[in-house]
Coordinates of C-alpha atoms in Angstrom, one line a residue:
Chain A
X938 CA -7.4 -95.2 -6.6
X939 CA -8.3 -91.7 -5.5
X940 CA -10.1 -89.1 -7.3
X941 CA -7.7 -86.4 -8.1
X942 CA -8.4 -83.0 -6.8
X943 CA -10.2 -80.6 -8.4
X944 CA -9.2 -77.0 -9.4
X945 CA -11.8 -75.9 -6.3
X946 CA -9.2 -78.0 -4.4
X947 CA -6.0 -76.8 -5.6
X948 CA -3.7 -74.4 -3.8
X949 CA -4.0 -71.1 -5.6
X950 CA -0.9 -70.4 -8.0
X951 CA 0.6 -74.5 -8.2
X952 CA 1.9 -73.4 -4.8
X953 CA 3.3 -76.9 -3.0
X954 CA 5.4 -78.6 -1.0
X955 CA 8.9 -79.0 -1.5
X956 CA 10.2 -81.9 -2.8
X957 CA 7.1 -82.7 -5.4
X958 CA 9.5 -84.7 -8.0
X959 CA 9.9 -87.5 -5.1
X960 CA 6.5 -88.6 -5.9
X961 CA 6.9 -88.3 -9.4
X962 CA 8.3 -91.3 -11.8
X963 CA 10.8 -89.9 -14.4
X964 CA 12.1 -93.2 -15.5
X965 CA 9.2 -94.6 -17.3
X966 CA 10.5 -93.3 -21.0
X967 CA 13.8 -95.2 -20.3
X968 CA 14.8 -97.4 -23.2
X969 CA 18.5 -98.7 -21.3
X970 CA 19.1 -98.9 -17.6
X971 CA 22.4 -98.4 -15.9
X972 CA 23.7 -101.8 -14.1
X973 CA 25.5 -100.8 -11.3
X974 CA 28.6 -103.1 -10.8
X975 CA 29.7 -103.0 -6.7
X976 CA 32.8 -105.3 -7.4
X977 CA 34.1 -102.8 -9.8
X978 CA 33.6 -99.7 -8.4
X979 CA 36.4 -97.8 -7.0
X980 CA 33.6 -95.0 -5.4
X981 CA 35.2 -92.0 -6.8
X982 CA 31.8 -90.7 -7.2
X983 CA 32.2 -89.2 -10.9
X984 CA 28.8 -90.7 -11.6
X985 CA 26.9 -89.3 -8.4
X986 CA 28.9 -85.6 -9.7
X987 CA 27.3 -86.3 -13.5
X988 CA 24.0 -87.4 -12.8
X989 CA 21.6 -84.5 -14.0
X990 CA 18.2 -86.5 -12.1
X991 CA 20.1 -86.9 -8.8
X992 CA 19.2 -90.9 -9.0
X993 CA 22.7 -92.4 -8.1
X994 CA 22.5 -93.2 -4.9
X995 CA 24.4 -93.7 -1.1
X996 CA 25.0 -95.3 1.5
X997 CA 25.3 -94.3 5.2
X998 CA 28.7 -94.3 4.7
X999 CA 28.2 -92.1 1.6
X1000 CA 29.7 -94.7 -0.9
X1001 CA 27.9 -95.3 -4.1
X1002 CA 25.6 -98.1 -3.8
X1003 CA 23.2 -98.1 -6.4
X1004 CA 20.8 -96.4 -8.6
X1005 CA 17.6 -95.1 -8.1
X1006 CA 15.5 -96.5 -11.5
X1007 CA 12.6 -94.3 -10.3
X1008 CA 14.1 -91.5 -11.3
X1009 CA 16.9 -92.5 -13.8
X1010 CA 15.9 -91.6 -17.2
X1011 CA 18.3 -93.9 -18.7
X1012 CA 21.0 -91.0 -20.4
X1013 CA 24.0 -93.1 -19.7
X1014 CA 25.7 -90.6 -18.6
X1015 CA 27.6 -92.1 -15.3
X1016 CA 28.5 -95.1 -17.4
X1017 CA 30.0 -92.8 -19.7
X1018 CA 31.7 -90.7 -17.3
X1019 CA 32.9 -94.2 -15.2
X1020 CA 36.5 -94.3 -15.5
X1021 CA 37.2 -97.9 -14.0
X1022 CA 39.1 -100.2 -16.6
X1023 CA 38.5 -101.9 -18.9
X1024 CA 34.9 -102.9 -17.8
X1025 CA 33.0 -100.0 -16.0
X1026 CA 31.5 -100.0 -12.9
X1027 CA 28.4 -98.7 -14.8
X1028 CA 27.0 -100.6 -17.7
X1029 CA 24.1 -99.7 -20.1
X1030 CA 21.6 -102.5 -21.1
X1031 CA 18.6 -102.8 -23.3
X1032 CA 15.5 -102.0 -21.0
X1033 CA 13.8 -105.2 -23.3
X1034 CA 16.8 -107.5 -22.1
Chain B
X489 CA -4.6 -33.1 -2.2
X490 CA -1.7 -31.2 -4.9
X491 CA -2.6 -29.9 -8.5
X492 CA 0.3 -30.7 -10.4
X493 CA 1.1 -30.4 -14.3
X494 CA 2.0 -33.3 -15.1
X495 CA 2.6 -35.6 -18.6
X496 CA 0.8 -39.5 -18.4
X497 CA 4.9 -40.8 -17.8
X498 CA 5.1 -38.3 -14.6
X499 CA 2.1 -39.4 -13.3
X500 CA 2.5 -42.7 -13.1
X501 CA 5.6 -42.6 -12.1
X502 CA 4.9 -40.6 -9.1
X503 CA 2.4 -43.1 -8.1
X504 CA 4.9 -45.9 -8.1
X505 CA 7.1 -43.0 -6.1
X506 CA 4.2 -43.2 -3.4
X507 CA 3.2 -46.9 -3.8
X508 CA 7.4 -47.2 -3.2
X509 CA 7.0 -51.5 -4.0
X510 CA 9.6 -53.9 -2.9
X511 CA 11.2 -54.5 -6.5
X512 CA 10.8 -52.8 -9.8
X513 CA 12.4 -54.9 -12.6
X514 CA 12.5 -52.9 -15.8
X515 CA 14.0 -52.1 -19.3
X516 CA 13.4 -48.8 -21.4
X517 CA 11.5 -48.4 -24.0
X518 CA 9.8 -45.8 -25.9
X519 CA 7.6 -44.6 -25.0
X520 CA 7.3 -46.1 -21.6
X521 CA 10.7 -45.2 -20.9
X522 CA 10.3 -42.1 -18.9
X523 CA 8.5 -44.5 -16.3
X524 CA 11.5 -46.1 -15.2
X525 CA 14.1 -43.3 -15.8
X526 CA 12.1 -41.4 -13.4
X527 CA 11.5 -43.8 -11.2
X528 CA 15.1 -45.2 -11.4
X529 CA 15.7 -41.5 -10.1
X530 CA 13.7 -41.6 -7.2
X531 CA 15.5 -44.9 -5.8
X532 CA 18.9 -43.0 -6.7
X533 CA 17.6 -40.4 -4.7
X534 CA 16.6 -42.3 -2.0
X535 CA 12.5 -41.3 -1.9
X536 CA 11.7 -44.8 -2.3
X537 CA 13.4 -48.0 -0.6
X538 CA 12.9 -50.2 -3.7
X539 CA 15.6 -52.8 -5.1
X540 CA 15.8 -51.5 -8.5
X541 CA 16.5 -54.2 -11.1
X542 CA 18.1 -53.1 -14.4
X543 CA 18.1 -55.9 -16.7
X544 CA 19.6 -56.5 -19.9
X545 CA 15.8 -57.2 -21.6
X546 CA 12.1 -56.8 -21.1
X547 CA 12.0 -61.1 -21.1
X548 CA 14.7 -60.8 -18.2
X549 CA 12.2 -58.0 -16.7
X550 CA 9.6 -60.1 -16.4
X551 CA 11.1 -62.5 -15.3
X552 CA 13.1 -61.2 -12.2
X553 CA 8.8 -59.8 -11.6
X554 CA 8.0 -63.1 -11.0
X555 CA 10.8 -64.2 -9.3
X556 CA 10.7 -61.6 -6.6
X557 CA 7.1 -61.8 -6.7
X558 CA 7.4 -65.3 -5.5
X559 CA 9.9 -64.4 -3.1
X560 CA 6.6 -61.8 -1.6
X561 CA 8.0 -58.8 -3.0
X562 CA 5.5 -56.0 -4.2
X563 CA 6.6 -55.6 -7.8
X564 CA 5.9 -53.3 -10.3
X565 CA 7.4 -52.9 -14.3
X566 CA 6.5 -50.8 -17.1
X567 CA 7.3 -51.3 -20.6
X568 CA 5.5 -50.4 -24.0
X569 CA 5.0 -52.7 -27.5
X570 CA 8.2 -54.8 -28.4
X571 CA 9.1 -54.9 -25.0
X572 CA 5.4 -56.2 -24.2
X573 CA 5.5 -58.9 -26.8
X574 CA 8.9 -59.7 -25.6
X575 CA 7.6 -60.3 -22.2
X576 CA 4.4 -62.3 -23.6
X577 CA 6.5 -65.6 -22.7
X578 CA 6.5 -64.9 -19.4
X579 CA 3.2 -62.9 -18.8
X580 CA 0.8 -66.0 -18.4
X581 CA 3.4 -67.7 -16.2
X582 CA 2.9 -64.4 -13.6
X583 CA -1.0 -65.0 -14.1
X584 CA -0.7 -68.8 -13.6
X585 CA 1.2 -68.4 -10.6
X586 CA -1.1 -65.7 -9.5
X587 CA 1.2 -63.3 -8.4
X588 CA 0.2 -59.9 -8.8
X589 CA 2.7 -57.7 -10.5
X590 CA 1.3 -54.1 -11.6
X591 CA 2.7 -53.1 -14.8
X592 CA 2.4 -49.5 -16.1
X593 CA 2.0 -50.1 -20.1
X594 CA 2.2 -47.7 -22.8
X595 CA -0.2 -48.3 -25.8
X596 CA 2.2 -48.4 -29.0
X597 CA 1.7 -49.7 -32.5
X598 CA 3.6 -53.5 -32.8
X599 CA 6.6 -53.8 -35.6
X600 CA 6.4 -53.5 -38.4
X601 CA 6.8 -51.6 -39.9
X602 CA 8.6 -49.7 -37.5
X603 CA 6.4 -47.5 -35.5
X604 CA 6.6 -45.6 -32.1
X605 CA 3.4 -44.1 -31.9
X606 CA 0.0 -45.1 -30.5
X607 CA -2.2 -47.9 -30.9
X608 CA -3.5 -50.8 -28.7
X609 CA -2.1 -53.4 -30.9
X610 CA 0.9 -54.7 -28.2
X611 CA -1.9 -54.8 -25.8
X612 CA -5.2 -56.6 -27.6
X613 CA -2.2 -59.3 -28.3
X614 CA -1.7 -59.5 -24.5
X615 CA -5.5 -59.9 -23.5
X616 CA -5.5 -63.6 -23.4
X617 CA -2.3 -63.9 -20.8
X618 CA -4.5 -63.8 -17.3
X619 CA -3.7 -60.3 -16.9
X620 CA -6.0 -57.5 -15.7
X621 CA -5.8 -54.6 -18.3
X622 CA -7.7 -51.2 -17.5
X623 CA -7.3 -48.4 -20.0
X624 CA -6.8 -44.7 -19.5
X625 CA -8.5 -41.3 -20.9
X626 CA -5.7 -39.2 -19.6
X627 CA -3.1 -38.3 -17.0
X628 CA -5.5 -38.1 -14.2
X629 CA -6.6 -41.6 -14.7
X630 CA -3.3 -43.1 -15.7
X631 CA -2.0 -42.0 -11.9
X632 CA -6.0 -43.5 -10.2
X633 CA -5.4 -47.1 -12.2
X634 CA -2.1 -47.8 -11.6
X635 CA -2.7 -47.0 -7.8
X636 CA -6.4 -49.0 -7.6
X637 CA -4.3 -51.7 -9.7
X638 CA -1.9 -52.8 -6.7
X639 CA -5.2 -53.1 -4.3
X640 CA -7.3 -55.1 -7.5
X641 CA -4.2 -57.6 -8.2
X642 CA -3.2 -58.6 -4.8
X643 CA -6.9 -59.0 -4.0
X644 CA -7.9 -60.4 -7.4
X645 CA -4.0 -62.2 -7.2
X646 CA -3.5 -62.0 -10.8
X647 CA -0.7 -59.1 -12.6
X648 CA -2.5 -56.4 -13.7
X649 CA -1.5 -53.3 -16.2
X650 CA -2.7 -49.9 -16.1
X651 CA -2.3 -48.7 -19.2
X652 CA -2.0 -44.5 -21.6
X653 CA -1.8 -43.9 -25.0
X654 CA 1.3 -43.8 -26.2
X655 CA 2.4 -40.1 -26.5
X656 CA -0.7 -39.2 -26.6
X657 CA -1.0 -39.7 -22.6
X658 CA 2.4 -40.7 -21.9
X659 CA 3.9 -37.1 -22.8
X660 CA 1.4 -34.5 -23.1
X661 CA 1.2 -32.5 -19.6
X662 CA -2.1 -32.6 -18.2
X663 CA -3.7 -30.9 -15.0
X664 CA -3.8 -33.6 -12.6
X665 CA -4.8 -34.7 -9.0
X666 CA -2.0 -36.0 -6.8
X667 CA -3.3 -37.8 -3.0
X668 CA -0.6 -37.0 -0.1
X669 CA 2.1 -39.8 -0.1
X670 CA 0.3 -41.1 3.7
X671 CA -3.3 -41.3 1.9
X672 CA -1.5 -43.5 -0.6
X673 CA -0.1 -45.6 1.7
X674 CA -3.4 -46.0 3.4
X675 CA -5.3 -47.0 0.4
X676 CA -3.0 -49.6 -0.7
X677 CA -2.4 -50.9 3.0
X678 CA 0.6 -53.7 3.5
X679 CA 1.5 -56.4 1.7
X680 CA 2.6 -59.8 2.5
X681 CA 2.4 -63.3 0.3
X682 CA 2.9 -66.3 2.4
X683 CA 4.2 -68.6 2.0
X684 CA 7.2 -66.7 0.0
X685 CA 9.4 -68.5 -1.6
X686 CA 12.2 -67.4 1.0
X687 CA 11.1 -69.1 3.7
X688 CA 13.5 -71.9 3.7
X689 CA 12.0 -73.6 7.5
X690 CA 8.9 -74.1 5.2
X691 CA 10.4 -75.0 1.5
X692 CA 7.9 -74.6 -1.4
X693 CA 7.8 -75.6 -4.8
X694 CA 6.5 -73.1 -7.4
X695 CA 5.4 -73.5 -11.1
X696 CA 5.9 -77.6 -11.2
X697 CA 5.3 -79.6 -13.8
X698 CA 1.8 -80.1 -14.4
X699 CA 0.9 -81.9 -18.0
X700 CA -2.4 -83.7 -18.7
X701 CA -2.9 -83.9 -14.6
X702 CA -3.3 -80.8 -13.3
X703 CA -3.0 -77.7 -16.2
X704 CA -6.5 -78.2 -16.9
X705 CA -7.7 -77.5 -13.5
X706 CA -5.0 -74.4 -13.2
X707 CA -6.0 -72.7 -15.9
X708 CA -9.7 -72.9 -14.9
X709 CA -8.5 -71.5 -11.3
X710 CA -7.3 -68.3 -13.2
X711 CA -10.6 -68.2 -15.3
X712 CA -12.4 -68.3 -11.9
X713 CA -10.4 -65.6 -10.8
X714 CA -10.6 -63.5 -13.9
X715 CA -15.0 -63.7 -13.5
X716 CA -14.5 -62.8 -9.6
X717 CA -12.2 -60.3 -10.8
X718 CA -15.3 -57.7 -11.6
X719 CA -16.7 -56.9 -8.3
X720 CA -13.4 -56.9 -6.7
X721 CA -12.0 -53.9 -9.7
X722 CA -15.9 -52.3 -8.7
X723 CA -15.7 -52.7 -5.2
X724 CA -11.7 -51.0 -5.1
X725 CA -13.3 -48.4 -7.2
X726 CA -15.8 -47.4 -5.2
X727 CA -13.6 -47.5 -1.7
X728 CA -11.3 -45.1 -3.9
X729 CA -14.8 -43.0 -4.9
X730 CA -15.0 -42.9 -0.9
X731 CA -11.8 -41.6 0.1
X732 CA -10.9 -39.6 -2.6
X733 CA -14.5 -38.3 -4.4
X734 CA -13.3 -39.8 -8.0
X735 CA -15.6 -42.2 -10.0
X736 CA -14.6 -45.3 -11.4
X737 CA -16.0 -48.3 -13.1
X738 CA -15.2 -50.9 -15.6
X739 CA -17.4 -49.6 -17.8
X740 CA -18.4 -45.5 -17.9
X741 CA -21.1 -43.6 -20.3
X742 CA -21.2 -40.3 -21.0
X743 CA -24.9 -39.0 -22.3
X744 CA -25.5 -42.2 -23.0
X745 CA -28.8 -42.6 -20.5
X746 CA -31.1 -41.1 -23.7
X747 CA -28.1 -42.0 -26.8
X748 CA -29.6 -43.3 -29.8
X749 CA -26.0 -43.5 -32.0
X750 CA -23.3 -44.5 -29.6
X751 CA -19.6 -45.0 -30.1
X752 CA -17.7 -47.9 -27.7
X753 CA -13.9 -47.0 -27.5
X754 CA -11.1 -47.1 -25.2
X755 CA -8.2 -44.9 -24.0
X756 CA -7.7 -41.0 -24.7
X757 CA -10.0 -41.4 -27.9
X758 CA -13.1 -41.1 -25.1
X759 CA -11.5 -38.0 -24.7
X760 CA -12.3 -36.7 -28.0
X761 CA -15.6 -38.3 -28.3
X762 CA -16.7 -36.4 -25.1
X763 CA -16.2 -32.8 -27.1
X764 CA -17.9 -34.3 -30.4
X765 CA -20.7 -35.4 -28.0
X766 CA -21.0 -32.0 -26.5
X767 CA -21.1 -30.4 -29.6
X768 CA -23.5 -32.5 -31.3
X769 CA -26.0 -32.7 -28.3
X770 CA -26.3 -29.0 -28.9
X771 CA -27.2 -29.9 -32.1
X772 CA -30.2 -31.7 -30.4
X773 CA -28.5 -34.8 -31.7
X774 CA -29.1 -37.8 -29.2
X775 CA -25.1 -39.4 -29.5
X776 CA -23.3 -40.7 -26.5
X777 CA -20.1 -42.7 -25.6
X778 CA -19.9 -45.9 -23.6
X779 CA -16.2 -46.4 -22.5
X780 CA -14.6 -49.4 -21.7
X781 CA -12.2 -48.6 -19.1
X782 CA -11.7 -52.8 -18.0
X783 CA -10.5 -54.8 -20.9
X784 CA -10.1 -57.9 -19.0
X785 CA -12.0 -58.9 -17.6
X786 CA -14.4 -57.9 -20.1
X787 CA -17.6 -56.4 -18.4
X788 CA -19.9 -58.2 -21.3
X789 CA -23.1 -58.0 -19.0
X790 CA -22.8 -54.8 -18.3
X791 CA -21.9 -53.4 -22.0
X792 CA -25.1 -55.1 -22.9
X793 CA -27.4 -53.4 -20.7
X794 CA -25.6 -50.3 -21.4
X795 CA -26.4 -50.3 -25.1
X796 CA -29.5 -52.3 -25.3
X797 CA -32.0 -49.4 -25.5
X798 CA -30.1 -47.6 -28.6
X799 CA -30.3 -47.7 -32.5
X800 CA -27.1 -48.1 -33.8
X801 CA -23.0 -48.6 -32.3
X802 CA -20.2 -48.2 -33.8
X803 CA -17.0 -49.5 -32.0
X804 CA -13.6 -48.1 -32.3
X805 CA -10.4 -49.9 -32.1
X806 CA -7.1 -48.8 -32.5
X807 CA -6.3 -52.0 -34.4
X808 CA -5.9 -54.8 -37.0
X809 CA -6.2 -57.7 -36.1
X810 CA -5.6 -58.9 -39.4
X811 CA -8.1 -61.6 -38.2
X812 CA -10.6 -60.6 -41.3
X813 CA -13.8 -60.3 -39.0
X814 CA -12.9 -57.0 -37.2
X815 CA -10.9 -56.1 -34.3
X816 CA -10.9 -57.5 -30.9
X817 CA -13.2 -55.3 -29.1
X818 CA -15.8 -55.2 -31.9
X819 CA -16.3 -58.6 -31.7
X820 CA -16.3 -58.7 -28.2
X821 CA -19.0 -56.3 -28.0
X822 CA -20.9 -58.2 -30.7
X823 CA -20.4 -61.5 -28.8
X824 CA -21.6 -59.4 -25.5
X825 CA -25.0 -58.4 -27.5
X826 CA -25.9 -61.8 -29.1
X827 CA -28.6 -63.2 -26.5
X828 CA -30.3 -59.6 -26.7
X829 CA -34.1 -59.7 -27.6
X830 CA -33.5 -56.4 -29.3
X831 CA -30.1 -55.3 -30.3
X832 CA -28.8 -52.2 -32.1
X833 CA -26.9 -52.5 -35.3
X834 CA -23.3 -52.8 -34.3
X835 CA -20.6 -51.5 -37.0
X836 CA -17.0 -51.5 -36.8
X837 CA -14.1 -49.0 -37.2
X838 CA -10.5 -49.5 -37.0
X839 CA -8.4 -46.2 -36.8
X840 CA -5.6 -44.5 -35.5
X841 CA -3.3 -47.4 -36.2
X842 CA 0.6 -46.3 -35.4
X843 CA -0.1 -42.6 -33.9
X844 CA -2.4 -41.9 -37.3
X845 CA -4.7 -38.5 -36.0
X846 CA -8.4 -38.8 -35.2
X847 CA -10.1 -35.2 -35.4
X848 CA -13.5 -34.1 -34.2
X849 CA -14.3 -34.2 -37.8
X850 CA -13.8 -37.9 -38.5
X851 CA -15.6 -38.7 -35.1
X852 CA -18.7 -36.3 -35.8
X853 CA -18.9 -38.9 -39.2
X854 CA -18.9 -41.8 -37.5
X855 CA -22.2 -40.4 -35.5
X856 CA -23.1 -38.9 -38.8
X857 CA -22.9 -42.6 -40.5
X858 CA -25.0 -44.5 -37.6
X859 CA -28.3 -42.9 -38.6
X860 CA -27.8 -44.9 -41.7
X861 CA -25.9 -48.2 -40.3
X862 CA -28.2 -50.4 -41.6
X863 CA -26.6 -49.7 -45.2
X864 CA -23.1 -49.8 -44.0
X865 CA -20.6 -52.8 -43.9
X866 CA -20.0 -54.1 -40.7
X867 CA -16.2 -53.8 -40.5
X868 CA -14.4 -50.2 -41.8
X869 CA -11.6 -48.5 -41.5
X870 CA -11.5 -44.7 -40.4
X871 CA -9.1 -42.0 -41.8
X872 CA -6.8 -45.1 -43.6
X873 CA -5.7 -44.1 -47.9
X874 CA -7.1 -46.0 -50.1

């Protein structure tokens, strides 16, 4: 691993790049994960809408296609917001499963 | 050069007319108010070009500062006690981010009880934010700071308040030195941050999270900044000197070469002291006056050397700490004195706390009470009922 930078190195005033959060893991205090069921869903993207970390993600053809764990903090809610019945296209499970 | 009669209020807000910044975010209060009002007149009037912002509250003024700051705006505020502590969330964000934002402050007395008039407390509370703080005797220097403040801060890049008394300054007309509008605009030259936030071809990120990583190593960039901070408010100074034949410096004496009994104090109060001084010396008596016109950073070194050579000091604050060891500058001072081989005896008064009068009288005392410091209790009050 590489030293981290000093404060001699750093840009004055936290001044970066855009983008930063890319780099950064904000999933690792999640306690359940979303299970993303492709079968199910009928892509009407309520999830993608909901998702306050941006971490459901598309495909080329801009259809849900799974989720981005690095990022997902685990709130559940685009299973909540899912509307397929009865069984979701978004499922919550235990992180210790 | 114009003579002008002018009250503290006027004058800075004529400099801010002739400095004309980019933004000015701002909410009134007394007894800053008359900063803005009069400013917010000269944009209505067209003699500046600045994008007034009239926000709801001095937390909202502050931040639209930083915000347009960050955009590369030249911004300037003004505000006065509550407003100042209601801006304290956002003050060391400006600092961290090192934008430099000038704010025109008002000394006045923090609630409660309620109180309008003078003292330094909303400002002491502000001294640990990253901001630059100079204090002023009077009109003259309130317009001179808050014009050497915009070159210090974007140099130094950290915010940076000039500051008056409180009524005292802020609305008592004074005879006072205005430059031409061009010499101004020479002396504070053009500004330009890059990379602003606007420029979306090159997106930045600003103020990111920075936890256990990083904060560390931020907050000793400001710290850094603060220390280089000294020659760069000395060096602004004496370019001002240059051009404009007035004298500045973060700390000034005044018969102090020869002083035996000295008194350390800040803001109009130097005023004062000057006359008790003058009147004393006549007296023979050998008293001088070191002011502190840089709070922040705090010129230690040189307060040391300026008061190593005489008996006793006595140094005024206009405030309570309520810390139980004396007020801020006191112990300042103290700490500034420690590593001395041979140090006078260092007292301390509080006075003047929420607009409370100090005469010539009371002063002349305090003189009167260094020849025998050695029996007094190091922390006092001056002029309080018991």
């Amino acid at each position: 691993m590489t030293a981290k930078p000093g404060w001699k190195q750093l840009k004055e005033g936290d001044i970066l790049e855009a983008g930063t959060s890319q780099k950064f893991t904000t999933a690792d205090w999640r306690s359940e994960r979303p299970i993303f069921h492709k079968e199910r869903c009928i892509d009407c993207k309520l999830c993608w809408v909901y998702c306050p970390d941006s971490s459901i993600l598309l495909d080329e053809n801009k259809k849900v296609c799974g989720i981005d764990l690095e990022h997902c903090k685990g709130c559940g809610i685009c299973s909540f917001e899912c509307p397929v019945k009865p069984e979701k296209a978004i499922t919550m499970q235990n992180e210790h499963k | 050069m114009a003579v002008a009669a002018k009250t503290g209020n006027e004058a800075m807000a004529e400099a801010m007319r002739q400095i004309n910044p980019d933004v000015v975010a701002a909410y009134p209060i007394t007894p800053a108010t008359e900063i803005v009002m009069i400013f917010a007149q000269f944009v209505a009037d067209g003699l500046v070009d600045t994008e007034y912002v009239p926000v709801e509250s001095e937390h909202s003024a502050m931040s639209a500062c930083v915000g347009a700051a960050s955009a590369g705006a030249r911004v300037m505020t003004g505000t006065s006690s509550q407003g100042l502590a209601y801006m304290y969330e956002i003050l060391p964000i400006a600092a961290a981010l090192r934008l430099p934002i000038v704010m025109c402050e008002v000394n006045r007395a923090i609630s409660g009880p309620i109180n309008i008039h003078c003292d330094h407390s909303d400002t002491m509370a502000a001294r640990d934010f990253g901001w630059i703080q100079m204090f002023s005797e009077n009109a003259q220097e309130a317009y001179d700071n808050t014009l050497q403040a915009v070159r210090i801060a974007e140099t130094v890049k950290l915010p940076t308040m000039a500051t008056t008394d409180g009524f005292i300054i802020s609305h008592c007309m004074e005879r006072i030195e205005t430059l031409e509008d061009d010499q101004v605009k020479d002396f504070i030259g053009e500004y330009k941050l890059t990379p602003s936030l606007l420029d979306i071809e090159n997106p930045t990120t600003r103020g990111a999270l920075d936890l256990q990583d990083y904060y560390f190593e931020h907050h000793v960039g400001v710290g850094e900044a603060m220390k280089g901070a000294r020659s760069i408010i000395k060096s602004v100074a004496e370019d001002f000197n240059k051009k404009f034949g007035r004298k500045y410096d973060l700390i000034e004496g005044y018969k102090l070469e020869d002083a035996e009994r000295v008194i350390v104090a800040l803001g109009s109060t130097c005023g004062t002291l000057r006359a008790v001084i003058d009147e004393l010396r006549e007296k023979g008596a050998k008293v001088g006056l070191l002011k502190i016109r840089v709070f922040r950073p705090f010129p230690a070194d040189e307060i040391a050397k300026a008061l190593s050579n005489c008996r006793s000091v006595a140094v005024l604050d206009r405030v309570e700490p309520w810390s139980g060891v004396g007020s801020q500058t006191f112990v300042e001072v103290r700490s500034a004195l420690f590593n001395l081989a041979k140090k006078p005896k260092l007292i301390n008064y509080m006075y003047g706390l929420g607009g409370r009068d100090i005469s010539l009288k009371e002063l002349a005392g305090v003189y009167e009470n260094l020849k025998k410091a050695d029996s007094l209790q190091e922390v006092n009050y001056l002029g309080v009922g018991e």
